[in-house]
XYZ file of C-alpha atoms in Angstrom:
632
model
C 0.000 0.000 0.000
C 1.391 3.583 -0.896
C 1.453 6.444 1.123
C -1.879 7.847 -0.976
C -3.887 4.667 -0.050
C -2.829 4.608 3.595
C -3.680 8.147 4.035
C -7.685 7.800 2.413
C -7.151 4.686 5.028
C -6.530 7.067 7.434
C -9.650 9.150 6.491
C -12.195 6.779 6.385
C -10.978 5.894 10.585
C -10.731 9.799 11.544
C -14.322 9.699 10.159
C -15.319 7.045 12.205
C -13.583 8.303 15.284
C -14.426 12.192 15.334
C -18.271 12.130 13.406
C -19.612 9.029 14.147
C -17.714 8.302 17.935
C -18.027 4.514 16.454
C -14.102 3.361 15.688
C -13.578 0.726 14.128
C -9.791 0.415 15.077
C -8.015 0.333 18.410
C -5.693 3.367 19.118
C -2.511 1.316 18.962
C -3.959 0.086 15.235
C -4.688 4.016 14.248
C -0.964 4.859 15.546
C 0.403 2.096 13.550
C -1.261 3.139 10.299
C 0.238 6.722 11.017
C 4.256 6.160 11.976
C 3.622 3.892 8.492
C 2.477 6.669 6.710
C 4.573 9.445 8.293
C 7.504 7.141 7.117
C 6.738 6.316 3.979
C 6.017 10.578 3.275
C 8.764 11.597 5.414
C 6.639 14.185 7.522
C 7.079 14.554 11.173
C 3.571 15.338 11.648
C 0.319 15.626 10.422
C -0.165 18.146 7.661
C -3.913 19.003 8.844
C -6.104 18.585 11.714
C -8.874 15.498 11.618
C -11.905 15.727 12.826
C -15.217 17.676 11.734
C -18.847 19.200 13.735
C -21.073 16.084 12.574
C -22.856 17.263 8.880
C -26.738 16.405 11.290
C -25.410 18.788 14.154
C -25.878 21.994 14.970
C -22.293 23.855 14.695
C -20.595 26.456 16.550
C -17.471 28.332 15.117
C -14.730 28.102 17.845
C -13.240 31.385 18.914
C -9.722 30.534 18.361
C -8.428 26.922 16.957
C -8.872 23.936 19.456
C -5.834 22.479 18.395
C -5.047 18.614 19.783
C -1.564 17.473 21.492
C 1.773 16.171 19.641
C 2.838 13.110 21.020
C 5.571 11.022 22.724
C 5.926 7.655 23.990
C 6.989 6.459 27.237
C 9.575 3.866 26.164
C 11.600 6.460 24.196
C 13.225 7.984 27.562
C 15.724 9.930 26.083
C 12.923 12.163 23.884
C 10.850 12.185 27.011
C 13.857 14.144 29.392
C 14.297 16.170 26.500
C 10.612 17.453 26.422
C 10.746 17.805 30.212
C 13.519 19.783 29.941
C 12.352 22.166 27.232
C 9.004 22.269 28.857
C 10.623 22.973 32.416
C 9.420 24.339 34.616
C 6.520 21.684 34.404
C 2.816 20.563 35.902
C 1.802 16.273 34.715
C -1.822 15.880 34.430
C -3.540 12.567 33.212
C -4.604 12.552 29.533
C -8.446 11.025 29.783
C -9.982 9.106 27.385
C -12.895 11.185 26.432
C -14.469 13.937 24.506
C -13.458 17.643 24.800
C -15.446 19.988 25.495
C -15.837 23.818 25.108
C -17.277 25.702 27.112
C -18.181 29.323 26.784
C -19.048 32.174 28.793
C -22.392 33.020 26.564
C -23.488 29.355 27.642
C -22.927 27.205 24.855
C -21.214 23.716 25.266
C -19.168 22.326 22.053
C -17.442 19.478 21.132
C -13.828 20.315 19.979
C -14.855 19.480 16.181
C -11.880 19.417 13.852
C -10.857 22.284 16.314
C -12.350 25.433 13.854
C -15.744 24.241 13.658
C -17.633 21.912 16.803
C -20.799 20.624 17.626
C -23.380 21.863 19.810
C -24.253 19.759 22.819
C -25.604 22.270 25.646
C -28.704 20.390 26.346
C -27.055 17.276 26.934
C -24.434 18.862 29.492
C -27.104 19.741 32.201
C -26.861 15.879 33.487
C -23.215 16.280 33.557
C -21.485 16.345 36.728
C -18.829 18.876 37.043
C -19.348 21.607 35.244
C -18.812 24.928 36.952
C -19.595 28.789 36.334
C -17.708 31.364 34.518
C -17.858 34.644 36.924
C -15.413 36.764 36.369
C -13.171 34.786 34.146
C -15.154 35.719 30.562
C -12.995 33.504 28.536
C -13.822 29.673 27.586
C -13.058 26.207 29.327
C -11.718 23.431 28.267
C -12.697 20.186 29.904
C -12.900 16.360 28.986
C -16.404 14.658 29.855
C -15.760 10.817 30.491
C -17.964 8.014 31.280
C -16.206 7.159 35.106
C -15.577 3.476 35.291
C -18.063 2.721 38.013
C -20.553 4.345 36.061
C -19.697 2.546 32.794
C -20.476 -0.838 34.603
C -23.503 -0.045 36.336
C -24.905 0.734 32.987
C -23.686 -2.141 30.868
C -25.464 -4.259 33.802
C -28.785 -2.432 33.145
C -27.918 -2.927 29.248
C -27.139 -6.628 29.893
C -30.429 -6.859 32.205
C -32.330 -5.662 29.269
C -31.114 -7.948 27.048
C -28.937 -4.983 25.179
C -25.385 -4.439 23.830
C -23.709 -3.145 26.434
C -21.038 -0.517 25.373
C -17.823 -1.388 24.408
C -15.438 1.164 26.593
C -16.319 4.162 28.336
C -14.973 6.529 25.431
C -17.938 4.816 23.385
C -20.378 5.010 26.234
C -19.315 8.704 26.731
C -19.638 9.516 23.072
C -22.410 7.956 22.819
C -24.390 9.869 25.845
C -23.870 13.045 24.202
C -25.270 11.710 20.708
C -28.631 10.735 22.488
C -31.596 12.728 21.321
C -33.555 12.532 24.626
C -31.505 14.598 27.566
C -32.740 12.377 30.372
C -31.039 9.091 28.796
C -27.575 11.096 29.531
C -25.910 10.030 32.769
C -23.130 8.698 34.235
C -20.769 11.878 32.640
C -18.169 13.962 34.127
C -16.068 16.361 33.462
C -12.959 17.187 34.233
C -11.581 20.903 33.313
C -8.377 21.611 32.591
C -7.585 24.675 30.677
C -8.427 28.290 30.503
C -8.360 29.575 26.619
C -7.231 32.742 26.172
C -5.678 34.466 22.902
C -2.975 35.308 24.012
C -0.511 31.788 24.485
C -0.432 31.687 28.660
C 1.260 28.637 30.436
C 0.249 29.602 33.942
C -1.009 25.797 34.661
C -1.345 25.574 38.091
C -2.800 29.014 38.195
C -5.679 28.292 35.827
C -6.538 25.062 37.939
C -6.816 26.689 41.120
C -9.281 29.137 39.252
C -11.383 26.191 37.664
C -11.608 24.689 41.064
C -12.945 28.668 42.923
C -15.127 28.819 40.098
C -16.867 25.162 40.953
C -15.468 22.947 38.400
C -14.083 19.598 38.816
C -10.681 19.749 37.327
C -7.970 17.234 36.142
C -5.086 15.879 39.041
C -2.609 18.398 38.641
C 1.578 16.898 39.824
C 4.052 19.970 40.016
C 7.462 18.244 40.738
C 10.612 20.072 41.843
C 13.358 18.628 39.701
C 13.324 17.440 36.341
C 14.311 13.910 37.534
C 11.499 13.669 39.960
C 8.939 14.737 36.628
C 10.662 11.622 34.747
C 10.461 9.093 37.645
C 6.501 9.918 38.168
C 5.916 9.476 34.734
C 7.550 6.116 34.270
C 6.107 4.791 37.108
C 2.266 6.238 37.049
C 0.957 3.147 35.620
C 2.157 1.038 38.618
C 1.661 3.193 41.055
C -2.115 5.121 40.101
C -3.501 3.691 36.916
C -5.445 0.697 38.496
C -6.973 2.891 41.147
C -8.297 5.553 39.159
C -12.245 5.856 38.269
C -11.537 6.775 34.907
C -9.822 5.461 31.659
C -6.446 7.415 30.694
C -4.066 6.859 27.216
C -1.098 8.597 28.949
C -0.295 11.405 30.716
C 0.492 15.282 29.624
C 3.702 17.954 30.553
C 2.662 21.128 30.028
C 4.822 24.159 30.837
C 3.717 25.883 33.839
C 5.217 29.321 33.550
C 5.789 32.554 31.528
C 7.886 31.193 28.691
C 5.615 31.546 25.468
C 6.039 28.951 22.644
C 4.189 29.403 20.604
C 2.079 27.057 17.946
C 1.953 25.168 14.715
C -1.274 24.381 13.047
C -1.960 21.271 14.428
C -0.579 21.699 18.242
C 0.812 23.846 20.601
C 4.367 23.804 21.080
C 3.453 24.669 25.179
C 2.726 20.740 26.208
C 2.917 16.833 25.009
C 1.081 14.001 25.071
C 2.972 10.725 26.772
C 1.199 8.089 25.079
C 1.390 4.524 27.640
C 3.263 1.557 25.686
C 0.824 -0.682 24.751
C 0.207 -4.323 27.046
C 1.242 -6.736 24.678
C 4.300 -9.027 23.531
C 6.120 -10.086 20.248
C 5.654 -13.187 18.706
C 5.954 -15.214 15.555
C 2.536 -15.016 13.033
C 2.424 -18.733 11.729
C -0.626 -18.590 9.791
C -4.160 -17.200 9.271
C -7.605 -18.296 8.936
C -10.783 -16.575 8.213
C -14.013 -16.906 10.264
C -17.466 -15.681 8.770
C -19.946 -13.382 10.817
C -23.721 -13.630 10.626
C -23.690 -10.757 8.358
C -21.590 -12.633 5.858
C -18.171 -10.774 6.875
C -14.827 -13.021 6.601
C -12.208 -11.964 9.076
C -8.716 -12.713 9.121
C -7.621 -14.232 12.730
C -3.550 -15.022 13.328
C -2.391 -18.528 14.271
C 0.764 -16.947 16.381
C 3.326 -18.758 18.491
C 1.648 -18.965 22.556
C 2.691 -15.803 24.601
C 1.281 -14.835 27.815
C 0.051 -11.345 28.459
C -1.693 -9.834 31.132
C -1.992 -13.656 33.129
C -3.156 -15.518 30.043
C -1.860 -17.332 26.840
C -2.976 -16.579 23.714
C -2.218 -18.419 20.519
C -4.802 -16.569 18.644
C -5.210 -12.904 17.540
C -7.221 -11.208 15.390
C -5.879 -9.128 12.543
C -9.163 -6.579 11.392
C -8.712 -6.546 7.683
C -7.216 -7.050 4.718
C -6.313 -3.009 3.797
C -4.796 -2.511 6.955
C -2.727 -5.958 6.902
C -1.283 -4.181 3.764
C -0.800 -0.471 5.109
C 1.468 -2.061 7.581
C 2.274 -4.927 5.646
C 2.191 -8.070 7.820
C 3.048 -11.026 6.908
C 3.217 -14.902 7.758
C 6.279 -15.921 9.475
C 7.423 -12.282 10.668
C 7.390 -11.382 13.762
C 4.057 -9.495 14.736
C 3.049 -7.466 18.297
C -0.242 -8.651 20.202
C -1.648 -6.457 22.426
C -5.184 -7.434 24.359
C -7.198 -4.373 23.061
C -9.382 -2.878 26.530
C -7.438 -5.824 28.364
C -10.082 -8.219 26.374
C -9.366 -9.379 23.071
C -6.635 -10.307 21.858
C -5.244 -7.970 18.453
C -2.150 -8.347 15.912
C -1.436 -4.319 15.644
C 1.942 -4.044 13.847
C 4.661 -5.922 12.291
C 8.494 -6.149 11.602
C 8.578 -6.510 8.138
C 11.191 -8.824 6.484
C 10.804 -10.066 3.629
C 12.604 -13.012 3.004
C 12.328 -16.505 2.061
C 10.673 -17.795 4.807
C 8.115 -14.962 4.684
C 5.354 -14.483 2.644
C 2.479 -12.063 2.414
C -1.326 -12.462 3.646
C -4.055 -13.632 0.722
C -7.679 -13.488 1.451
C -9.672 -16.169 -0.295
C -11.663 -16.160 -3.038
C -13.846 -18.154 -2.345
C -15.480 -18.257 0.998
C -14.235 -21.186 3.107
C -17.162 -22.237 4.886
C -19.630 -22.457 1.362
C -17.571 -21.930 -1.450
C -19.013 -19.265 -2.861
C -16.965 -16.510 -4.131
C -16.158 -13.549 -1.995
C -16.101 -9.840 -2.853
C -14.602 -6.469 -1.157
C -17.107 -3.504 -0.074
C -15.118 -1.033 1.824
C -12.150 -2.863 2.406
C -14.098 -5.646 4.442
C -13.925 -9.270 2.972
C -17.936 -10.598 2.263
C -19.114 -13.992 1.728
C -21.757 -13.649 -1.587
C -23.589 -17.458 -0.534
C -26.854 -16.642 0.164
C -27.168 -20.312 2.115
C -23.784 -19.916 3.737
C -23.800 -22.349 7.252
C -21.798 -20.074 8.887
C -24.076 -16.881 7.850
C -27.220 -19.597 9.506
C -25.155 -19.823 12.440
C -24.939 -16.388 13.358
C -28.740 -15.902 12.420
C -29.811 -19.010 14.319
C -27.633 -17.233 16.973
C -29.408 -13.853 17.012
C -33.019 -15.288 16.497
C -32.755 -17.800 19.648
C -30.912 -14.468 22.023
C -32.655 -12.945 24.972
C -33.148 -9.560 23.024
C -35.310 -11.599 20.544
C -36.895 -14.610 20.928
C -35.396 -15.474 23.813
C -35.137 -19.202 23.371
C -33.979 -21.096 26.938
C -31.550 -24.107 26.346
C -31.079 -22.932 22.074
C -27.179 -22.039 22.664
C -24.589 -22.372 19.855
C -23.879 -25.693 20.859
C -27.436 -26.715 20.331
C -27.645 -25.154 17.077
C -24.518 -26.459 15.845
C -26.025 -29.936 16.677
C -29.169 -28.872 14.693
C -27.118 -27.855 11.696
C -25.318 -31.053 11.912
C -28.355 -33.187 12.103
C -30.058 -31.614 9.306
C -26.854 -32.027 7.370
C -26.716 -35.506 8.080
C -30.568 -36.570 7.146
C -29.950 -33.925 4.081
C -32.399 -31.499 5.004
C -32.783 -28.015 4.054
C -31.247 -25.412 7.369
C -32.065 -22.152 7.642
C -31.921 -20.001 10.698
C -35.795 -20.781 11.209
C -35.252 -24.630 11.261
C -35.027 -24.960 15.156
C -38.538 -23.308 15.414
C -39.609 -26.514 13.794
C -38.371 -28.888 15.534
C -40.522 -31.297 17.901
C -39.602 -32.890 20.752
C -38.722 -36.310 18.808
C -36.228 -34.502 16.451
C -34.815 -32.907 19.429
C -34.271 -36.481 20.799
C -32.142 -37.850 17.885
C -29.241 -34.803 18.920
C -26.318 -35.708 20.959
C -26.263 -34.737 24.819
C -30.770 -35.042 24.980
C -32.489 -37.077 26.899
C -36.386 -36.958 27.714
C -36.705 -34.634 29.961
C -33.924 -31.920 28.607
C -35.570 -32.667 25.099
C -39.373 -31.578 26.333
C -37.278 -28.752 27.879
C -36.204 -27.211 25.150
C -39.237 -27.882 22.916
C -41.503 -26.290 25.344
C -38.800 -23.254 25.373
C -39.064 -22.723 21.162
C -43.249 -22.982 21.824
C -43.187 -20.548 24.561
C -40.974 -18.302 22.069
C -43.233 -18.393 19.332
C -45.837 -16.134 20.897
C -43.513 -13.141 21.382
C -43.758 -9.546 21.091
C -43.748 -7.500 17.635
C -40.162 -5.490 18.549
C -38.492 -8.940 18.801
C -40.717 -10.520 15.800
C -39.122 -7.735 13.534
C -35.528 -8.552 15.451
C -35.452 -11.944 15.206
C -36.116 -11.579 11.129
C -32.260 -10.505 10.832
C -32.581 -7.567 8.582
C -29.508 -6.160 8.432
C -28.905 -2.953 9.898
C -32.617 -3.089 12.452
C -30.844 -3.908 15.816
C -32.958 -3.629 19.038
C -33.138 0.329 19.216
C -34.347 0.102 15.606
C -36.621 -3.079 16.292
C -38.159 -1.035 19.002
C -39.112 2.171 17.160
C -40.654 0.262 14.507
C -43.048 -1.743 16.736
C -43.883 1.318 18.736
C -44.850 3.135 15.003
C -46.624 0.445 13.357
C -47.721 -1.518 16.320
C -49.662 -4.728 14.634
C -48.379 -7.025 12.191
C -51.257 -6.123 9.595
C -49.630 -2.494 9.775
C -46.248 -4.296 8.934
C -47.470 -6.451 6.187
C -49.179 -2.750 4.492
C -45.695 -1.390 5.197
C -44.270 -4.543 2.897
C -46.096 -3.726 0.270
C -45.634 -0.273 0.426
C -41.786 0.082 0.571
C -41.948 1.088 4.507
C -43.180 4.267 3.775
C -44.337 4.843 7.297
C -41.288 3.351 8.769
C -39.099 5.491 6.215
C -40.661 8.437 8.872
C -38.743 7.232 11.623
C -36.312 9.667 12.811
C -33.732 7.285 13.919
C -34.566 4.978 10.613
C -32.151 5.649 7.499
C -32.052 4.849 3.790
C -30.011 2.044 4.350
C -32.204 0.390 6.477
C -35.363 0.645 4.323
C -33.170 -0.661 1.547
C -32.613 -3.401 3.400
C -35.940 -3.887 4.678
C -37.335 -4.201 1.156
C -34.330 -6.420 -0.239
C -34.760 -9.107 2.580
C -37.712 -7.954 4.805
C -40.914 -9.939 3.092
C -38.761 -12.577 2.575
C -37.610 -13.378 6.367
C -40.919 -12.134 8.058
C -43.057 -14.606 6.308
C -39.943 -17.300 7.103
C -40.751 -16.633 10.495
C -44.648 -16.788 10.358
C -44.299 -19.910 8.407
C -42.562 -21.332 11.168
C -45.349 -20.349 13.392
C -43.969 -16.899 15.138
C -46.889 -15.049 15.908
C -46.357 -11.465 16.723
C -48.705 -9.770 19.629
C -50.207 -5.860 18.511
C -48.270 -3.679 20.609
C -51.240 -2.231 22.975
C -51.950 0.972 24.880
C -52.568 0.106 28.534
C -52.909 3.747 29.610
C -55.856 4.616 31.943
C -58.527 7.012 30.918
C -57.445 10.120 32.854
C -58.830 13.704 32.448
C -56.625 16.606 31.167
C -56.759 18.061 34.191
C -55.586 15.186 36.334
C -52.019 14.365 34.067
C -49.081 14.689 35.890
C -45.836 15.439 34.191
C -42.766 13.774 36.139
C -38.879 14.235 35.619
C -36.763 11.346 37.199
C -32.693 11.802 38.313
C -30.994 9.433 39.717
C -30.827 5.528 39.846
C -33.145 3.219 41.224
C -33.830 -0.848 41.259
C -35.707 -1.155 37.876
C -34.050 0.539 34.600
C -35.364 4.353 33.923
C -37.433 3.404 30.772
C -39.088 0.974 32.988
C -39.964 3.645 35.592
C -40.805 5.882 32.648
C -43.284 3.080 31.112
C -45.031 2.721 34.502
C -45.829 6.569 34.243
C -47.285 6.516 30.621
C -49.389 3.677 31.657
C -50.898 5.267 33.977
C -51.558 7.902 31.606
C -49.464 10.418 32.791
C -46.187 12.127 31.243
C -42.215 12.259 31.455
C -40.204 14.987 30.790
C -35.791 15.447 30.882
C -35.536 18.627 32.435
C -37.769 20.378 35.407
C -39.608 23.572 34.582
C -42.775 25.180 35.970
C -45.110 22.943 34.486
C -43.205 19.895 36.288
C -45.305 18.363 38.656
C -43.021 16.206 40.992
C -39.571 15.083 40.627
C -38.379 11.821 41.345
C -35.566 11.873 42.966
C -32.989 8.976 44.463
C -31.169 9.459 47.766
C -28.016 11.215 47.169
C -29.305 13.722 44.029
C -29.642 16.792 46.562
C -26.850 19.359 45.015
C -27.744 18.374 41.469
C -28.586 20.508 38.695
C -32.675 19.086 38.300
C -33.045 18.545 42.279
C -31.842 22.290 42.710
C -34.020 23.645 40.223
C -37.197 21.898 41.731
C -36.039 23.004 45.191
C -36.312 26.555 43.651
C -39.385 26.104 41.997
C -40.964 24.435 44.750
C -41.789 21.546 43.093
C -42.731 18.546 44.929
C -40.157 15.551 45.261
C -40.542 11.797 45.788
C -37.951 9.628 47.112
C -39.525 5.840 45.842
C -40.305 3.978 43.806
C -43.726 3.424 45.901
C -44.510 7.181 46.482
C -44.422 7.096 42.743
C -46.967 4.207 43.170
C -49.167 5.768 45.034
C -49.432 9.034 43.151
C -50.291 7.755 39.719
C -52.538 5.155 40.900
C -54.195 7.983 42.618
């Protein structure tokens, strides 16, 4: 790959990262693809900033350029005392993992954008913890909002209660808070301050902290050391000592010059501070080989065979390597040696090379044809696709997604079970598709491996039970691709009875084409494989329930509207159902025409309970004073 290719390569990701917070590439990948193309166009740097306000946002022109950090790593001491040195004297603050923020004296919030040009979030930033007032210091403040770790898991287990995706990391989870369209789903945020911008360059550190923290913010840990060598030996050994014990994710750390020297900037950083970027955890080892495992969705990944290592208190032999562009942009190859890194401590990930090419090494081919069907296989975007429209593998991952908790929530139909299904049907040469377990009897489900009578009526009671389901997991379970849960959901709620969604059929999903959240792309897939897989699943005897209205007949006069803050036992949208039901309201933010506020123990001081304190609007503490008042 030349240095053009890598650098559209490099596009495409900064796309990903900065407009749709969705990467598809670890940062240790993204820094790889880089140093390869910095090398290979002999640049030191960047020649422009990445990053743009999202084209659906509302943008805001930054007063002066919100330029990002150059960057050094750890292991390269002798560039690291040299920074320190220039930089001297010196403050170390902890480089978060998170979104920056602007914030500005008029009252707008914005994302940093591709630093000239940001997106609006003010809205969203009232349930973020943190944030402080301006005063007497009229200029804006820079802060990173994060997702804190405790946070981040309390959530995923209400996702994982709910039978959703929880969120990957808490840079996702952050991003993704600040994308959602209804305030009162944003929680769990903080922010952390940092820097006062003026125009005129000013280094004064500590100085601007101590301000942040008079004016109310919450502001990053600030280290001033007295010698250079006392800045070098907290740096090298801040992972030991502080990383584990922090509520937050960090890349690295950042020196910034806490004094009067000025120094200055170039377009894509200031000259005044550096980024220490952590070494990533991993090891080298030899790549032996490579195989290629297809998704559900028909994608063929490449996954590294690698000589055992151990890292972080496991071996791995296995790695995977995410596709075949940027295998070339950093040109990896069998037999060389390759670095594994576990990627958020998890999952093991091939993320650079030493190439050498020799004899003994030879470069990485992605099949033609697709090894689990045969048929042949074709590039879209740089991702490997299986074309078999009766791949097993493709059935697998359908079979999968059908039979999960979020759908049809089969008991006792794991992979395993499936994979015996598949076999079975192989064996007797029957047809499989990813609605064959629905037919099954208990009989069929005798002649599988592992079942006897009374695990057999089990599991055939389970699929029964599963065929009378709800219309959000009918349209889930069809495995149009593209209509996940959130999408599932919307539909159901629009539509509501499955003669509505046999019209829309027939229609082209006109109605459903409405749907804010709902985008060409899906409808195009909804009419390529939508009448298809719905009436696979009816034939199989899936009968979807009309989605009803169980609210009570109220008078005008008698609706409550309710705002809720905090956490409680059952999820929020549960707790937000319950009040619709009852034919009351819900609103995200507490006004005059609120009429109580529910309220957790431990919200007194926040931004909603405040306001309602002010406003003298009522507030509950329970779940059963909620009860009580909207069952009147």
């Amino acid at each position: 790959m030349n240095a053009n290719e890598i650098k559209k390569l490099l596009d495409y990701h900064d796309n990903l990262y900065y407009n749709q917070d969705s990467p598809e590439i670890s940062d240790f990948e993204y820094d790889a693809l880089k140093a390869r193309y910095l090398e290979l166009t002999g640049l030191e740097e960047y020649d422009y900033v990445p990053g743009e306000a999202s084209e659906t946002s509302v943008k805001y022109q930054h007063t002066t350029n919100i330029s990002s950090l150059d960057k050094c790593q750890i292991t390269k001491i002798d560039e690291l005392k040299s920074h320190i040195h220039r930089l001297w004297p010196v403050t170390i603050q902890p480089k978060m993992d998170g979104l920056t923020l602007v914030s500005y004296p008029s009252g707008e919030h914005v994302t940093r954008g591709n630093g000239e040009i940001g997106e609006v979030v003010t809205l969203k930033v009232t349930n973020v913890d943190g944030i402080g007032e301006f005063s007497n210091v009229q200029v804006p403040i820079r802060s990173e909002v994060v997702m804190l770790k405790s946070e981040f898991n309390k959530l995923n287990e209400e996702k994982i209660k709910n039978g959703e995706k929880p969120f990957d990391n808490t840079r996702n989870a952050a991003a993704g808070m600040l994308r959602q369209l209804d305030i009162n789903k944003v929680k769990g945020l903080k922010a952390f301050a940092y820097n006062m911008i003026r125009t005129e360059e000013s280094n004064d550190s500590s100085n601007q902290i101590m301000s942040l923290q008079m004016l109310g913010w919450n502001t990053v840990d600030n280290f001033k050391p007295e010698t250079e060598e006392e800045a070098l030996d907290y740096i090298l050994t801040y992972e030991d000592k502080y990383r584990d014990s922090l509520d937050y994710d960090i890349d690295g750390l950042v020196i910034k010059h806490d004094g009067s020297k000025k120094f200055g900037f170039t377009r894509h950083h200031p000259n005044g501070a550096i980024a220490v970027k952590f070494e990533a955890q991993g090891e080298w080892t030899t790549l032996k080989s490579v195989t290629w495992q297809v998704g559900k969705t028909g994608i063929i990944a490449p996954v590294g065979e690698i000589e055992p290592i151990r890292i972080l208190g496991s071996t791995i032999n296995r790695a995977t390597l995410h596709n075949i562009s940027i295998i070339n942009a950093l040109n990896i190859r069998i037999n060389e040696r390759v670095f594994v890194v576990k990627a958020n401590d998890v999952i093991p990930k091939i993320i650079k090379g030493e190439p050498k090419v020799t004899r003994d090494t030879f470069p990485i081919i992605p099949p033609k044809k697709c090894p689990v069907c045969g048929a042949p296989t074709e590039f879209k975007n740089n991702i490997l696709y299986c074309t078999g429209e009766e791949c097993d593998a493709q059935e697998l991952g359908k079979t999968i997604k059908l039979s999960s908790r979020e759908a049809l929530n089969i008991t006792g139909l794991s992979k395993e079970t499936i994979i015996k299904i598949m076999n079975y049907c192989e064996e007797k040469e029957y047809e499989y598709d990813f609605t064959t377990p629905l037919y099954f009897h208990k009989e069929d489900i005798l002649n599988l491996p592992g079942f006897a009578e009374k695990s057999a009526e089990k599991l055939y009671n389970s699929i029964q039970k599963a065929k009378q389901t709800e219309l959000k997991r009918f349209i889930l379970a069809a495995n149009i691709p593209l209509i996940g849960k959130s999408a599932s959901e919307d539909i159901a709620n629009t539509i509501r009875t499955l003669p509505n969604l046999i019209n829309e059929v027939k229609t082209g999903y006109k109605t459903i084409a409405s749907i804010e959240k709902i985008g060409p792309k899906m409808i195009e897939n909804l009419n390529k494989y939508g009448a298809e897989r719905f009436g696979m699943l009816w034939d199989a005897g899936v009968r979807p329930l009309d989605v009803t209205t169980v609210a009570k007949k109220i008078s005008n006069s008698d609706i409550k509207t309710f705002v809720i803050t905090g956490s409680f036992d059952i999820p929020r949208k549960e707790i937000e159902q319950m009040i619709k039901d009852a034919g009351h309201k819900t609103s995200g933010s507490v006004s005059s025409k609120t009429s109580y506020l529910l309220a957790s123990p431990g919200e007194e001081g926040t931004t909603k309970y405040t306001k309602a304190t002010d406003l003298g609007t009522p507030i509950i503490n329970s779940l059963d004073e909620l009860k009580e008042i909207i069952n009147g």
